[in-house]
């Protein structure tokens, strides 16, 4: 009889690791081993939060670029 899985250890991803993972996702490239490591250490909430901030900064950067060109 299989025993129930025990509690999983807490994820210990830090802000810099999450920022790197989101930045590589924007570019669409990532090493397989690092991608799997990120999946273990970074929570989905961290990825969503950093992703939203990155999108906001990207849009602000585009708006600034357009304003500067025009």
PDB file of C-alpha atoms in Angstrom:
ATOM      1  CA  UNK A   1       0.000   0.000   0.000  1.00  0.00           C
ATOM      2  CA  UNK A   2       1.388   3.392  -1.001  1.00  0.00           C
ATOM      3  CA  UNK A   3       1.764   5.973   1.701  1.00  0.00           C
ATOM      4  CA  UNK A   4       0.449   9.487   1.263  1.00  0.00           C
ATOM      5  CA  UNK A   5       3.092  12.007   0.225  1.00  0.00           C
ATOM      6  CA  UNK A   6       4.384  14.065   3.087  1.00  0.00           C
ATOM      7  CA  UNK A   7       4.453  17.842   3.194  1.00  0.00           C
ATOM      8  CA  UNK A   8       6.709  19.375   0.623  1.00  0.00           C
ATOM      9  CA  UNK A   9       9.601  21.552   1.774  1.00  0.00           C
ATOM     10  CA  UNK A  10       8.955  25.280   1.366  1.00  0.00           C
ATOM     11  CA  UNK A  11      10.140  26.846  -1.853  1.00  0.00           C
ATOM     12  CA  UNK A  12      13.040  29.204  -1.363  1.00  0.00           C
ATOM     13  CA  UNK A  13      13.167  31.198  -4.581  1.00  0.00           C
ATOM     14  CA  UNK A  14      14.479  34.701  -4.242  1.00  0.00           C
ATOM     15  CA  UNK A  15      13.588  37.857  -6.137  1.00  0.00           C
ATOM     16  CA  UNK A  16      16.676  37.833  -8.374  1.00  0.00           C
ATOM     17  CA  UNK A  17      16.063  34.228  -9.486  1.00  0.00           C
ATOM     18  CA  UNK A  18      12.444  35.087 -10.294  1.00  0.00           C
ATOM     19  CA  UNK A  19      13.454  38.193 -12.269  1.00  0.00           C
ATOM     20  CA  UNK A  20      15.960  36.137 -14.280  1.00  0.00           C
ATOM     21  CA  UNK A  21      13.362  33.462 -15.009  1.00  0.00           C
ATOM     22  CA  UNK A  22      10.807  36.031 -16.185  1.00  0.00           C
ATOM     23  CA  UNK A  23      13.401  37.867 -18.290  1.00  0.00           C
ATOM     24  CA  UNK A  24      14.440  34.632 -20.011  1.00  0.00           C
ATOM     25  CA  UNK A  25      10.760  33.866 -20.585  1.00  0.00           C
ATOM     26  CA  UNK A  26      10.319  37.190 -22.366  1.00  0.00           C
ATOM     27  CA  UNK A  27      13.162  36.203 -24.684  1.00  0.00           C
ATOM     28  CA  UNK A  28      11.832  32.666 -25.058  1.00  0.00           C
ATOM     29  CA  UNK A  29      15.073  30.860 -24.265  1.00  0.00           C
ATOM     30  CA  UNK A  30      16.074  28.899 -21.195  1.00  0.00           C
ATOM     31  CA  UNK A  31      18.273  25.894 -20.446  1.00  0.00           C
ATOM     32  CA  UNK A  32      16.303  22.790 -19.537  1.00  0.00           C
ATOM     33  CA  UNK A  33      18.102  22.179 -16.252  1.00  0.00           C
ATOM     34  CA  UNK A  34      17.654  25.769 -15.094  1.00  0.00           C
ATOM     35  CA  UNK A  35      14.001  25.717 -16.121  1.00  0.00           C
ATOM     36  CA  UNK A  36      13.388  22.625 -13.993  1.00  0.00           C
ATOM     37  CA  UNK A  37      15.278  24.157 -11.087  1.00  0.00           C
ATOM     38  CA  UNK A  38      13.122  27.296 -11.322  1.00  0.00           C
ATOM     39  CA  UNK A  39       9.995  25.144 -11.273  1.00  0.00           C
ATOM     40  CA  UNK A  40      11.069  23.691  -7.957  1.00  0.00           C
ATOM     41  CA  UNK A  41      12.249  26.886  -6.276  1.00  0.00           C
ATOM     42  CA  UNK A  42       9.937  29.636  -7.542  1.00  0.00           C
ATOM     43  CA  UNK A  43       6.264  29.862  -6.660  1.00  0.00           C
ATOM     44  CA  UNK A  44       3.655  30.770  -9.273  1.00  0.00           C
ATOM     45  CA  UNK A  45       2.699  33.841  -7.252  1.00  0.00           C
ATOM     46  CA  UNK A  46       6.268  35.144  -7.483  1.00  0.00           C
ATOM     47  CA  UNK A  47       6.304  34.626 -11.254  1.00  0.00           C
ATOM     48  CA  UNK A  48       2.950  36.378 -11.708  1.00  0.00           C
ATOM     49  CA  UNK A  49       3.971  39.360  -9.563  1.00  0.00           C
ATOM     50  CA  UNK A  50       7.339  39.842 -11.274  1.00  0.00           C
ATOM     51  CA  UNK A  51       5.750  39.259 -14.694  1.00  0.00           C
ATOM     52  CA  UNK A  52       3.143  41.978 -14.114  1.00  0.00           C
ATOM     53  CA  UNK A  53       5.817  44.437 -12.994  1.00  0.00           C
ATOM     54  CA  UNK A  54       7.950  43.533 -16.027  1.00  0.00           C
ATOM     55  CA  UNK A  55       5.022  44.063 -18.409  1.00  0.00           C
ATOM     56  CA  UNK A  56       4.237  47.405 -16.761  1.00  0.00           C
ATOM     57  CA  UNK A  57       7.859  48.543 -17.113  1.00  0.00           C
ATOM     58  CA  UNK A  58       7.971  47.313 -20.715  1.00  0.00           C
ATOM     59  CA  UNK A  59       4.856  49.319 -21.624  1.00  0.00           C
ATOM     60  CA  UNK A  60       6.211  52.408 -19.852  1.00  0.00           C
ATOM     61  CA  UNK A  61       9.480  52.002 -21.755  1.00  0.00           C
ATOM     62  CA  UNK A  62       7.640  51.782 -25.075  1.00  0.00           C
ATOM     63  CA  UNK A  63       5.583  54.856 -24.218  1.00  0.00           C
ATOM     64  CA  UNK A  64       8.754  56.762 -23.306  1.00  0.00           C
ATOM     65  CA  UNK A  65      10.402  55.668 -26.554  1.00  0.00           C
ATOM     66  CA  UNK A  66       7.428  56.836 -28.622  1.00  0.00           C
ATOM     67  CA  UNK A  67       7.325  60.131 -26.714  1.00  0.00           C
ATOM     68  CA  UNK A  68      11.038  60.633 -27.338  1.00  0.00           C
ATOM     69  CA  UNK A  69      10.733  59.860 -31.068  1.00  0.00           C
ATOM     70  CA  UNK A  70       7.707  62.100 -31.643  1.00  0.00           C
TER      71      UNK A  70
END
